[in-house]
Amino acid sequence: MKRFGFGRLRFRRGMILVLAVFMAVVTGCGANSGAGDNTGANNTSSNNEKSGDSGAVSASAAPVKITWWHSMSGTGEKAINKIATDFNASHPGIQVEAVYQGKYDESLNKLKASLGSDSGPDLMQVYEIGSKFMIDSKMITPVQKFIDEDNFDLSSLEPNITRYYTIGGKLNAMPFNTSNPILYYNKDAFRAAGLDPENPPKTFEEYEAAAKALSKNGKPGAAIAIYGWFMEQLFANQNAEYVNGGNGRDAAATESLLASDAGVKTLEWWKKMVDEKAVANLGRDTDDTDSAFAAGQVAMTLNSTAALRKMVDAVGGKFEVGTGFLPRPEGVKEGGVVVGGASLYIMNNKPEEQQKAAWEFIKYVASPEVQAEWSVSTGYFPITKAAYDQQVLKDNMAKYPQFQTAVDQLHASSASNATSGAVMGIFPEARQIVEGAIEEALNGQKAPKKALEDAAAQITDKLEQYNATVK
Amino acid sequence: MSELDNRLRLPAGTRRASARAGRRTVSLKALKVRENMLAYAFLAPSLLLFGVFMFYPLLRSVYLSLYSTDPAGRVASFVGLRNFTSLFASGLFLDGIRVTALFALLTVPAGLLIALVLAALTHNLLRGKRLFQFAFSLPMVLSVGSAAVIWKFLFHPSLGMLNYGLELAGIAPVPWLTSPKWALLSVSLMTVWMNLGFNYIVISSGMQGIPDDMYESARIDGAGPMAMFRKITIPLLSPTLFFVLVVSIISAFQSFGQINILTQGGPMNSTNVFVYSIYREAFVNFRFGTGSAQALLLFVVIMLLTLIQFKWVERKVHYQ
């Protein structure tokens, strides 16, 4: 018994230590990958000098292999695999391998973790709000270089789209999948509530009135997901800039303009409708508002046009789905929507031969035929105007006339820094902060103006930190 | 080591033995060294693994916590203790600790109590014992990911089973994950259910280990079932309960999977437990500096907690 007691004491001490170290592991793995990153940081830019003129030899030798990381799942992934297979069949000198790397956030994180090693991709699909980060990271070759070398004609591309991705006077990435937010509404419910099913609400005020008419017995008739992207779009729709420095386009942004009139007006409108039980708060996930809409529980919602195909399929024949423009406050004349979606970046840590092959593939992807096919199978709209002449797209427009809304909305947007979209390196984080502010306001924790002011201060602080670490 | 020495000195009796004894005292030191070497040789593989996967990352965390990193996670500049001071200044650290403590408070006692009651109920069951044991330990076989996805469906704001049931009963739907008042409670509910399997199995097997003759003699002395539970089961089960308590608290502090899937820290950071905020800071915002600083603070907090548990709580534990 005594001997046992002694052993137990030792065991106990040891146990404390083991548990403590056990915790350290959880906490420590973060450091590990960070440590791996900084060793290779300096050689990323040196690699592209060594291959010289080897690009010309490629056709006769073994095919150049390029890896494409993307974030499209479901129908999008199928469409992407088809693009890659078709390209490989028609271009014997190049083999493209498309690899799904999780959602946009996840794949961007994997890219950061692969920095300084050869395990990264040649071609990378990055969401629109990752643009500034990709440029600042200095790990890409701007596609402008290849456009100039190749005399590639950009005039056929949608000007609204190229405007978004033109930062610092050059096109850094080739847009690939583009979308914008639209209003989805249930035409049958509109009829039942005595609203005009062919005339969806266009202003904040009309939206509120329609939502009230659609609500009954305390059950909200509309739902808006707490998605920071909507706030960004509602800003642009009032032609208001999101950050200073010409929306971060003329100079690096140093201050968030979130608490400006446009923001306060938008959030007050949103909160009022939630308080009146006209609009439901179903959380941050648009999937949840989508499923409530498809089940007929709410009759109006906002979402990306990229969800159109899925939405129409989910509703089936239960009711007629209508689409409309994103609402804006009464009296606002100017403004429009910002292009959402993602673009393709060529990574600069690969030999020039591979970068050129990646550019070949980009040109193929940007062609009207591929864009039309891509648009039809997903719901993203084509980046090139010539795609609208393709028969497959014309047939699709006839079948799903709702799709025209997003295209019209894009063309109706005025050209300004506000509608070109904000540029900041911490955009993904800023979006999270904005979502937190919206939650605080909707849940009554803070007044809308106060919530936005606090969030703006936080974003400004993060911008300062970011600018200090980027040289 | 002292026991070994005693035994080595024992065989000094006959002449031949005492002749050898001189040599032995000389070689005793060498023997000790050899024994130690042997011990380290056997320990080497685990020491190596500990070093590579535990101590090196820990030291690296300390290093990174004193630096700021650029958006790609590369070390940018030395900032001293600013990462720590800004954590305290922004209230992020205290908020995270508060949410985590609340989460532990909501999950640990409930998980322990429910598992104890279920184990006690099934222990003396004559019929269907296997069936209930199987049912109660079932959550154990599910991974955090799949369990969280199942609960996400149940919690769905408009189409979830839970709200459907409430509606049938004429009760207003509950904003399970969308309201800051409910979110932590909902995640805790799911966590209690998920941990039930493990707790139940451990406590059940602890109960099986209590000898039947104790209950028998207690019964002869006229003890009722409640008295036996209080005076025999609980004290003899206390080492098991202590183990479950320590493990539950640590796992509550480490909870990540269900929060990542169900709420992602929201709404309004109401479920932003400490580990999740470390993950966000380090792997989403790629600020390894502040991320490491948070991680070290968590390390200190958990070490203190574990020390407290071993110092005070273990006193109540009765070892046989």
Short mmCIF file of N, CA and C in Angstrom, two decimals, chain A residues 1 3 6 8 11-12 15-16 18-38 40-42 44 105-106 108-110 112-113 115 133 136-139 219 281-285 287-289 291-292 295 297 425-426 428-429 432 436 439-441 443 445 462 465-466 468-471, chain B residues 3 50 52-58 60-64 68-77 82 86 152 156-159 167 175 177-181 243 246 250 253-254 263-264 266-269 275 278-288 290-292 294-296 298-299 302-303 306-307 310 314 319-320:
data_model
loop_
_atom_site.label_atom_id
_atom_site.label_comp_id
_atom_site.label_asym_id
_atom_site.label_seq_id
_atom_site.Cartn_x
_atom_site.Cartn_y
_atom_site.Cartn_z
N MET A 1 0.84 -1.21 0.00
CA MET A 1 0.00 0.00 0.00
C MET A 1 0.87 1.25 0.00
N ARG A 3 4.05 1.50 -0.81
CA ARG A 3 4.84 1.60 -2.04
C ARG A 3 3.99 2.15 -3.17
N PHE A 6 3.60 5.93 -3.07
CA PHE A 6 4.74 6.67 -3.61
C PHE A 6 4.66 6.72 -5.14
N ARG A 8 2.11 6.47 -6.92
CA ARG A 8 1.00 7.26 -7.40
C ARG A 8 1.38 8.74 -7.47
N PHE A 11 3.32 9.21 -10.38
CA PHE A 11 2.42 9.11 -11.53
C PHE A 11 1.64 10.41 -11.71
N ARG A 12 1.24 10.96 -10.56
CA ARG A 12 0.44 12.18 -10.62
C ARG A 12 1.23 13.35 -11.21
N MET A 15 1.63 12.84 -14.75
CA MET A 15 0.35 13.04 -15.44
C MET A 15 0.15 14.52 -15.76
N ILE A 16 0.44 15.38 -14.79
CA ILE A 16 0.26 16.82 -14.99
C ILE A 16 1.10 17.27 -16.17
N VAL A 18 2.35 15.44 -18.60
CA VAL A 18 1.90 14.87 -19.88
C VAL A 18 0.69 15.64 -20.39
N LEU A 19 -0.25 15.93 -19.49
CA LEU A 19 -1.44 16.65 -19.92
C LEU A 19 -1.09 18.04 -20.43
N ALA A 20 -0.16 18.66 -19.72
CA ALA A 20 0.23 20.01 -20.11
C ALA A 20 0.87 19.99 -21.49
N VAL A 21 1.74 19.00 -21.71
CA VAL A 21 2.42 18.93 -23.00
C VAL A 21 1.43 18.56 -24.09
N PHE A 22 0.48 17.71 -23.72
CA PHE A 22 -0.57 17.30 -24.63
C PHE A 22 -1.28 18.54 -25.19
N MET A 23 -1.55 19.47 -24.29
CA MET A 23 -2.21 20.71 -24.70
C MET A 23 -1.30 21.52 -25.62
N ALA A 24 -0.03 21.47 -25.30
CA ALA A 24 0.91 22.27 -26.07
C ALA A 24 0.91 21.82 -27.52
N VAL A 25 0.64 20.53 -27.73
CA VAL A 25 0.65 20.03 -29.09
C VAL A 25 -0.46 20.68 -29.90
N VAL A 26 -1.64 20.70 -29.28
CA VAL A 26 -2.77 21.30 -29.97
C VAL A 26 -2.44 22.73 -30.33
N THR A 27 -1.83 23.41 -29.36
CA THR A 27 -1.55 24.81 -29.58
C THR A 27 -0.36 24.99 -30.51
N GLY A 28 0.49 23.99 -30.53
CA GLY A 28 1.75 24.18 -31.24
C GLY A 28 1.70 23.91 -32.71
N CYS A 29 0.71 23.14 -33.18
CA CYS A 29 0.77 22.76 -34.58
C CYS A 29 0.63 23.98 -35.47
N GLY A 30 -0.02 25.02 -34.94
CA GLY A 30 -0.12 26.24 -35.72
C GLY A 30 1.25 26.79 -36.07
N ALA A 31 2.08 26.79 -35.08
CA ALA A 31 3.41 27.36 -35.28
C ALA A 31 4.18 26.58 -36.32
N ASN A 32 3.95 25.26 -36.32
CA ASN A 32 4.75 24.42 -37.19
C ASN A 32 4.64 24.80 -38.65
N SER A 33 3.39 24.98 -39.11
CA SER A 33 3.25 25.25 -40.53
C SER A 33 3.71 26.66 -40.85
N GLY A 34 3.58 27.54 -39.87
CA GLY A 34 4.07 28.89 -40.10
C GLY A 34 5.58 28.89 -40.27
N ALA A 35 6.21 28.02 -39.48
CA ALA A 35 7.65 27.94 -39.54
C ALA A 35 8.09 27.41 -40.89
N GLY A 36 7.33 26.44 -41.40
CA GLY A 36 7.68 25.87 -42.69
C GLY A 36 7.62 26.91 -43.79
N ASP A 37 6.70 27.83 -43.63
CA ASP A 37 6.46 28.80 -44.70
C ASP A 37 7.62 29.75 -44.91
N ASN A 38 8.18 30.22 -43.81
CA ASN A 38 9.08 31.34 -44.01
C ASN A 38 10.43 30.94 -44.60
N GLY A 40 10.94 29.09 -47.25
CA GLY A 40 10.95 29.12 -48.70
C GLY A 40 10.47 30.44 -49.27
N ALA A 41 10.19 31.38 -48.39
CA ALA A 41 9.54 32.60 -48.84
C ALA A 41 10.36 33.35 -49.88
N ASN A 42 11.68 33.29 -49.74
CA ASN A 42 12.49 34.14 -50.60
C ASN A 42 12.75 33.56 -51.97
N THR A 44 10.59 32.01 -53.91
CA THR A 44 9.44 31.87 -54.80
C THR A 44 9.60 32.68 -56.07
N ASP A 105 -12.12 29.56 -49.14
CA ASP A 105 -11.27 29.82 -47.98
C ASP A 105 -10.24 28.71 -47.80
N GLU A 106 -10.76 27.48 -47.86
CA GLU A 106 -9.89 26.34 -47.59
C GLU A 106 -8.79 26.23 -48.63
N LEU A 108 -7.54 28.53 -50.48
CA LEU A 108 -6.58 29.63 -50.35
C LEU A 108 -5.62 29.35 -49.20
N ASN A 109 -6.15 28.78 -48.12
CA ASN A 109 -5.29 28.42 -47.00
C ASN A 109 -4.30 27.34 -47.37
N LYS A 110 -4.75 26.38 -48.18
CA LYS A 110 -3.84 25.33 -48.63
C LYS A 110 -2.74 25.93 -49.50
N LYS A 112 -1.54 28.96 -49.24
CA LYS A 112 -0.59 29.65 -48.37
C LYS A 112 0.35 28.64 -47.72
N ALA A 113 -0.22 27.49 -47.32
CA ALA A 113 0.61 26.48 -46.66
C ALA A 113 1.61 25.86 -47.63
N LEU A 115 3.23 27.45 -49.93
CA LEU A 115 4.23 28.44 -50.35
C LEU A 115 5.64 27.95 -50.09
N PHE A 133 -4.91 40.15 -51.74
CA PHE A 133 -3.95 39.28 -51.10
C PHE A 133 -3.05 38.61 -52.13
N ASP A 136 -0.50 41.11 -53.34
CA ASP A 136 0.48 41.47 -52.32
C ASP A 136 1.41 40.32 -51.97
N SER A 137 0.93 39.11 -52.14
CA SER A 137 1.77 37.95 -51.78
C SER A 137 2.94 37.79 -52.72
N LYS A 138 2.90 38.44 -53.87
CA LYS A 138 3.96 38.37 -54.87
C LYS A 138 4.23 36.94 -55.32
N MET A 139 3.20 36.13 -55.37
CA MET A 139 3.42 34.76 -55.82
C MET A 139 2.74 34.47 -57.15
N LYS A 219 -45.47 34.92 -39.13
CA LYS A 219 -44.45 34.17 -39.88
C LYS A 219 -43.90 35.06 -40.98
N ASN A 281 -34.61 35.93 -39.69
CA ASN A 281 -33.16 35.80 -39.53
C ASN A 281 -32.85 34.31 -39.41
N LEU A 282 -32.34 33.72 -40.49
CA LEU A 282 -32.06 32.28 -40.49
C LEU A 282 -30.57 32.01 -40.40
N GLY A 283 -29.81 33.00 -39.96
CA GLY A 283 -28.38 32.78 -39.80
C GLY A 283 -27.58 33.22 -41.01
N ARG A 284 -26.29 32.81 -41.00
CA ARG A 284 -25.37 33.31 -42.01
C ARG A 284 -25.41 32.54 -43.32
N ASP A 285 -25.95 31.35 -43.29
CA ASP A 285 -25.79 30.45 -44.43
C ASP A 285 -26.89 30.67 -45.47
N ASP A 287 -27.54 28.73 -47.79
CA ASP A 287 -28.20 27.44 -48.02
C ASP A 287 -29.49 27.34 -47.22
N ASP A 288 -29.48 27.92 -46.01
CA ASP A 288 -30.66 27.84 -45.15
C ASP A 288 -31.80 28.71 -45.66
N THR A 289 -31.45 29.92 -46.17
CA THR A 289 -32.53 30.73 -46.73
C THR A 289 -33.03 30.10 -48.03
N SER A 291 -33.18 26.91 -48.79
CA SER A 291 -34.07 25.77 -48.57
C SER A 291 -35.42 26.23 -48.03
N ALA A 292 -35.42 27.31 -47.23
CA ALA A 292 -36.70 27.84 -46.75
C ALA A 292 -37.51 28.38 -47.93
N ALA A 295 -38.81 25.49 -50.05
CA ALA A 295 -39.90 24.77 -49.39
C ALA A 295 -41.16 25.62 -49.31
N GLN A 297 -41.58 28.30 -47.53
CA GLN A 297 -41.81 28.91 -46.22
C GLN A 297 -41.61 30.42 -46.24
N GLY A 425 -6.69 43.77 -48.50
CA GLY A 425 -6.02 42.50 -48.28
C GLY A 425 -6.69 41.62 -47.24
N ILE A 426 -7.45 42.25 -46.34
CA ILE A 426 -8.05 41.47 -45.26
C ILE A 426 -9.53 41.27 -45.52
N PRO A 428 -11.51 38.81 -46.53
CA PRO A 428 -12.25 37.70 -45.92
C PRO A 428 -12.54 37.95 -44.44
N GLU A 429 -11.57 38.52 -43.74
CA GLU A 429 -11.76 38.79 -42.32
C GLU A 429 -12.76 39.93 -42.11
N GLN A 432 -16.23 38.77 -42.24
CA GLN A 432 -16.64 38.14 -40.97
C GLN A 432 -17.04 39.20 -39.94
N GLY A 436 -20.66 39.85 -38.13
CA GLY A 436 -20.84 39.98 -36.68
C GLY A 436 -21.62 41.23 -36.33
N GLU A 439 -25.28 40.83 -37.07
CA GLU A 439 -25.90 40.00 -36.03
C GLU A 439 -26.16 40.82 -34.77
N GLU A 440 -25.19 41.64 -34.40
CA GLU A 440 -25.36 42.47 -33.21
C GLU A 440 -26.55 43.40 -33.35
N ALA A 441 -26.71 43.96 -34.54
CA ALA A 441 -27.82 44.89 -34.76
C ALA A 441 -29.14 44.14 -34.78
N ASN A 443 -29.97 41.34 -33.49
CA ASN A 443 -30.34 40.76 -32.21
C ASN A 443 -30.55 41.82 -31.13
N GLN A 445 -28.49 43.83 -29.78
CA GLN A 445 -27.39 44.06 -28.83
C GLN A 445 -26.85 45.47 -28.94
N LYS A 462 -7.36 46.31 -38.42
CA LYS A 462 -6.77 45.17 -39.15
C LYS A 462 -6.07 45.64 -40.41
N GLN A 465 -2.71 46.88 -39.44
CA GLN A 465 -1.79 45.76 -39.22
C GLN A 465 -1.32 45.16 -40.54
N TYR A 466 -2.28 44.99 -41.46
CA TYR A 466 -1.96 44.37 -42.75
C TYR A 466 -0.96 45.23 -43.51
N ALA A 468 1.10 47.25 -42.42
CA ALA A 468 2.42 47.29 -41.78
C ALA A 468 3.27 46.07 -42.14
N THR A 469 2.61 44.95 -42.44
CA THR A 469 3.40 43.74 -42.73
C THR A 469 3.65 43.56 -44.22
N VAL A 470 2.96 44.33 -45.06
CA VAL A 470 3.15 44.19 -46.51
C VAL A 470 4.06 45.28 -47.01
N LYS A 471 5.10 44.89 -47.70
CA LYS A 471 6.02 45.92 -48.21
C LYS A 471 5.96 45.97 -49.72
N GLU B 3 15.38 0.52 -4.55
CA GLU B 3 15.01 -0.88 -4.32
C GLU B 3 16.02 -1.80 -4.99
N PHE B 50 8.23 12.94 -29.12
CA PHE B 50 7.82 14.06 -28.28
C PHE B 50 8.54 15.34 -28.72
N VAL B 52 9.92 16.11 -31.65
CA VAL B 52 9.54 16.63 -32.96
C VAL B 52 8.13 17.18 -32.97
N PHE B 53 7.22 16.44 -32.33
CA PHE B 53 5.81 16.83 -32.45
C PHE B 53 5.29 17.63 -31.28
N MET B 54 6.04 17.72 -30.18
CA MET B 54 5.52 18.48 -29.05
C MET B 54 6.44 19.62 -28.64
N PHE B 55 7.69 19.29 -28.31
CA PHE B 55 8.53 20.33 -27.74
C PHE B 55 8.99 21.34 -28.79
N TYR B 56 9.32 20.84 -29.98
CA TYR B 56 9.73 21.79 -31.01
C TYR B 56 8.60 22.75 -31.38
N PRO B 57 7.38 22.23 -31.67
CA PRO B 57 6.30 23.18 -31.97
C PRO B 57 6.03 24.14 -30.83
N LEU B 58 6.17 23.64 -29.60
CA LEU B 58 5.92 24.51 -28.45
C LEU B 58 6.91 25.67 -28.43
N ARG B 60 8.57 26.75 -30.94
CA ARG B 60 8.29 27.55 -32.13
C ARG B 60 7.13 28.52 -31.87
N SER B 61 6.13 28.05 -31.12
CA SER B 61 5.01 28.92 -30.76
C SER B 61 5.49 30.10 -29.94
N VAL B 62 6.39 29.81 -29.01
CA VAL B 62 6.92 30.89 -28.18
C VAL B 62 7.62 31.91 -29.07
N TYR B 63 8.41 31.40 -30.00
CA TYR B 63 9.13 32.28 -30.92
C TYR B 63 8.16 33.13 -31.75
N LEU B 64 7.17 32.44 -32.34
CA LEU B 64 6.24 33.16 -33.22
C LEU B 64 5.39 34.16 -32.45
N SER B 68 5.30 39.46 -35.62
CA SER B 68 4.10 39.59 -36.44
C SER B 68 4.39 38.91 -37.77
N THR B 69 3.33 38.42 -38.42
CA THR B 69 3.53 37.72 -39.68
C THR B 69 2.77 38.43 -40.80
N ASP B 70 3.28 38.29 -42.01
CA ASP B 70 2.61 38.92 -43.15
C ASP B 70 1.44 38.04 -43.60
N PRO B 71 0.63 38.50 -44.57
CA PRO B 71 -0.59 37.77 -44.91
C PRO B 71 -0.35 36.32 -45.33
N ALA B 72 0.85 35.99 -45.78
CA ALA B 72 1.10 34.61 -46.19
C ALA B 72 1.65 33.80 -45.03
N GLY B 73 1.70 34.39 -43.84
CA GLY B 73 2.15 33.65 -42.68
C GLY B 73 3.66 33.68 -42.48
N ARG B 74 4.37 34.53 -43.23
CA ARG B 74 5.81 34.62 -43.06
C ARG B 74 6.14 35.63 -41.97
N VAL B 75 7.20 35.36 -41.23
CA VAL B 75 7.57 36.27 -40.14
C VAL B 75 7.92 37.64 -40.72
N ALA B 76 7.30 38.69 -40.20
CA ALA B 76 7.55 40.02 -40.75
C ALA B 76 8.45 40.85 -39.86
N SER B 77 8.09 40.98 -38.57
CA SER B 77 8.95 41.79 -37.71
C SER B 77 8.74 41.43 -36.25
N ARG B 82 3.74 42.66 -27.77
CA ARG B 82 2.55 43.39 -28.22
C ARG B 82 1.40 42.45 -28.57
N SER B 86 -2.14 43.18 -26.84
CA SER B 86 -3.31 43.53 -27.65
C SER B 86 -4.42 42.51 -27.43
N LYS B 152 -26.92 19.45 -37.24
CA LYS B 152 -27.18 20.65 -38.04
C LYS B 152 -28.54 20.52 -38.74
N HIS B 156 -31.89 22.88 -38.00
CA HIS B 156 -32.16 23.78 -39.13
C HIS B 156 -33.29 24.75 -38.80
N PRO B 157 -33.10 26.05 -39.04
CA PRO B 157 -34.07 27.05 -38.57
C PRO B 157 -35.48 26.84 -39.09
N SER B 158 -35.63 26.44 -40.36
CA SER B 158 -37.00 26.35 -40.86
C SER B 158 -37.43 24.92 -41.16
N LEU B 159 -36.47 24.04 -41.45
CA LEU B 159 -36.85 22.68 -41.85
C LEU B 159 -36.41 21.63 -40.85
N GLU B 167 -43.45 22.77 -33.28
CA GLU B 167 -44.61 23.35 -33.94
C GLU B 167 -45.83 22.44 -33.76
N PRO B 175 -34.86 29.59 -32.27
CA PRO B 175 -33.72 29.88 -33.17
C PRO B 175 -32.45 29.21 -32.65
N LEU B 177 -29.55 27.84 -33.63
CA LEU B 177 -28.17 28.26 -33.87
C LEU B 177 -28.08 29.71 -34.33
N THR B 178 -29.22 30.35 -34.58
CA THR B 178 -29.15 31.69 -35.15
C THR B 178 -29.26 32.78 -34.10
N SER B 179 -29.65 32.44 -32.89
CA SER B 179 -29.74 33.47 -31.85
C SER B 179 -28.56 33.33 -30.89
N PRO B 180 -27.93 34.43 -30.54
CA PRO B 180 -26.78 34.34 -29.63
C PRO B 180 -27.17 33.80 -28.26
N LYS B 181 -28.47 33.89 -27.92
CA LYS B 181 -28.90 33.37 -26.63
C LYS B 181 -28.92 31.85 -26.62
N PHE B 243 -11.31 10.61 -13.39
CA PHE B 243 -10.73 10.48 -14.73
C PHE B 243 -11.66 11.09 -15.77
N VAL B 246 -11.58 14.94 -15.57
CA VAL B 246 -10.39 15.57 -16.16
C VAL B 246 -10.45 15.51 -17.68
N ILE B 250 -10.82 18.72 -20.29
CA ILE B 250 -9.84 18.97 -21.35
C ILE B 250 -10.53 18.95 -22.72
N PHE B 253 -12.40 22.09 -23.36
CA PHE B 253 -11.52 23.19 -23.72
C PHE B 253 -10.96 23.04 -25.13
N GLN B 254 -10.97 21.82 -25.63
CA GLN B 254 -10.42 21.59 -26.96
C GLN B 254 -11.48 21.51 -28.04
N THR B 263 -21.68 26.42 -35.97
CA THR B 263 -21.87 27.86 -35.83
C THR B 263 -20.70 28.71 -36.32
N GLN B 264 -19.55 28.12 -36.47
CA GLN B 264 -18.34 28.87 -36.82
C GLN B 264 -18.12 30.06 -35.91
N GLY B 266 -20.13 31.92 -34.41
CA GLY B 266 -21.17 32.93 -34.35
C GLY B 266 -22.34 32.44 -33.56
N PRO B 267 -23.48 33.07 -33.58
CA PRO B 267 -23.64 34.50 -33.91
C PRO B 267 -23.06 35.40 -32.82
N MET B 268 -22.50 36.49 -33.28
CA MET B 268 -21.92 37.49 -32.37
C MET B 268 -20.89 36.88 -31.44
N ASN B 269 -20.08 35.95 -31.93
CA ASN B 269 -19.02 35.33 -31.14
C ASN B 269 -19.53 34.58 -29.92
N VAL B 275 -10.26 27.61 -28.62
CA VAL B 275 -9.55 26.87 -29.66
C VAL B 275 -10.01 27.32 -31.05
N ILE B 278 -8.38 30.53 -31.95
CA ILE B 278 -6.97 30.32 -32.34
C ILE B 278 -6.91 29.87 -33.79
N TYR B 279 -7.81 28.92 -34.11
CA TYR B 279 -7.83 28.42 -35.49
C TYR B 279 -8.09 29.56 -36.47
N ARG B 280 -9.08 30.39 -36.16
CA ARG B 280 -9.42 31.50 -37.05
C ARG B 280 -8.22 32.43 -37.23
N GLU B 281 -7.62 32.76 -36.10
CA GLU B 281 -6.53 33.74 -36.14
C GLU B 281 -5.34 33.19 -36.95
N ALA B 282 -5.00 31.92 -36.71
CA ALA B 282 -3.80 31.38 -37.32
C ALA B 282 -4.03 30.88 -38.74
N PHE B 283 -5.15 30.20 -38.99
CA PHE B 283 -5.28 29.51 -40.26
C PHE B 283 -6.27 30.15 -41.22
N VAL B 284 -7.04 31.12 -40.75
CA VAL B 284 -7.93 31.82 -41.66
C VAL B 284 -7.37 33.22 -41.92
N ASN B 285 -7.01 33.91 -40.83
CA ASN B 285 -6.47 35.26 -41.00
C ASN B 285 -4.95 35.25 -41.18
N PHE B 286 -4.36 34.08 -40.98
CA PHE B 286 -2.92 33.89 -41.15
C PHE B 286 -2.08 34.88 -40.35
N ARG B 287 -2.50 35.11 -39.10
CA ARG B 287 -1.65 35.88 -38.19
C ARG B 287 -1.12 34.92 -37.15
N PHE B 288 -0.01 34.27 -37.49
CA PHE B 288 0.53 33.25 -36.61
C PHE B 288 1.02 33.86 -35.31
N THR B 290 -0.29 36.45 -33.32
CA THR B 290 -1.33 36.51 -32.30
C THR B 290 -1.93 35.13 -32.05
N GLY B 291 -1.97 34.31 -33.09
CA GLY B 291 -2.48 32.95 -32.92
C GLY B 291 -1.63 32.18 -31.91
N SER B 292 -0.30 32.28 -32.05
CA SER B 292 0.58 31.58 -31.12
C SER B 292 0.46 32.15 -29.71
N GLN B 294 -2.18 33.44 -28.39
CA GLN B 294 -3.40 32.88 -27.81
C GLN B 294 -3.18 31.45 -27.38
N ALA B 295 -2.48 30.69 -28.22
CA ALA B 295 -2.26 29.28 -27.92
C ALA B 295 -1.47 29.11 -26.63
N LEU B 296 -0.48 29.97 -26.44
CA LEU B 296 0.33 29.86 -25.21
C LEU B 296 -0.51 30.22 -23.99
N LEU B 298 -3.68 29.78 -23.70
CA LEU B 298 -4.55 28.63 -23.45
C LEU B 298 -3.78 27.53 -22.72
N PHE B 299 -2.55 27.35 -23.13
CA PHE B 299 -1.69 26.34 -22.51
C PHE B 299 -1.56 26.62 -21.01
N ILE B 302 -4.94 25.92 -19.19
CA ILE B 302 -5.25 24.50 -19.02
C ILE B 302 -4.31 23.86 -18.01
N MET B 303 -3.06 24.29 -18.01
CA MET B 303 -2.14 23.72 -17.05
C MET B 303 -2.57 24.08 -15.63
N THR B 306 -5.59 21.98 -14.69
CA THR B 306 -5.25 20.58 -14.41
C THR B 306 -4.55 20.47 -13.06
N LEU B 307 -3.68 21.44 -12.76
CA LEU B 307 -3.01 21.46 -11.46
C LEU B 307 -4.03 21.54 -10.33
N PHE B 310 -5.75 18.30 -9.82
CA PHE B 310 -4.97 17.27 -9.16
C PHE B 310 -4.72 17.64 -7.70
N GLU B 314 -8.63 15.85 -6.40
CA GLU B 314 -8.22 14.47 -6.22
C GLU B 314 -8.22 14.04 -4.75
N TYR B 319 -8.82 5.92 -3.51
CA TYR B 319 -8.16 4.85 -4.26
C TYR B 319 -8.19 3.59 -3.42
N GLN B 320 -8.45 2.45 -4.04
CA GLN B 320 -8.52 1.20 -3.28
C GLN B 320 -7.14 0.71 -2.89
#
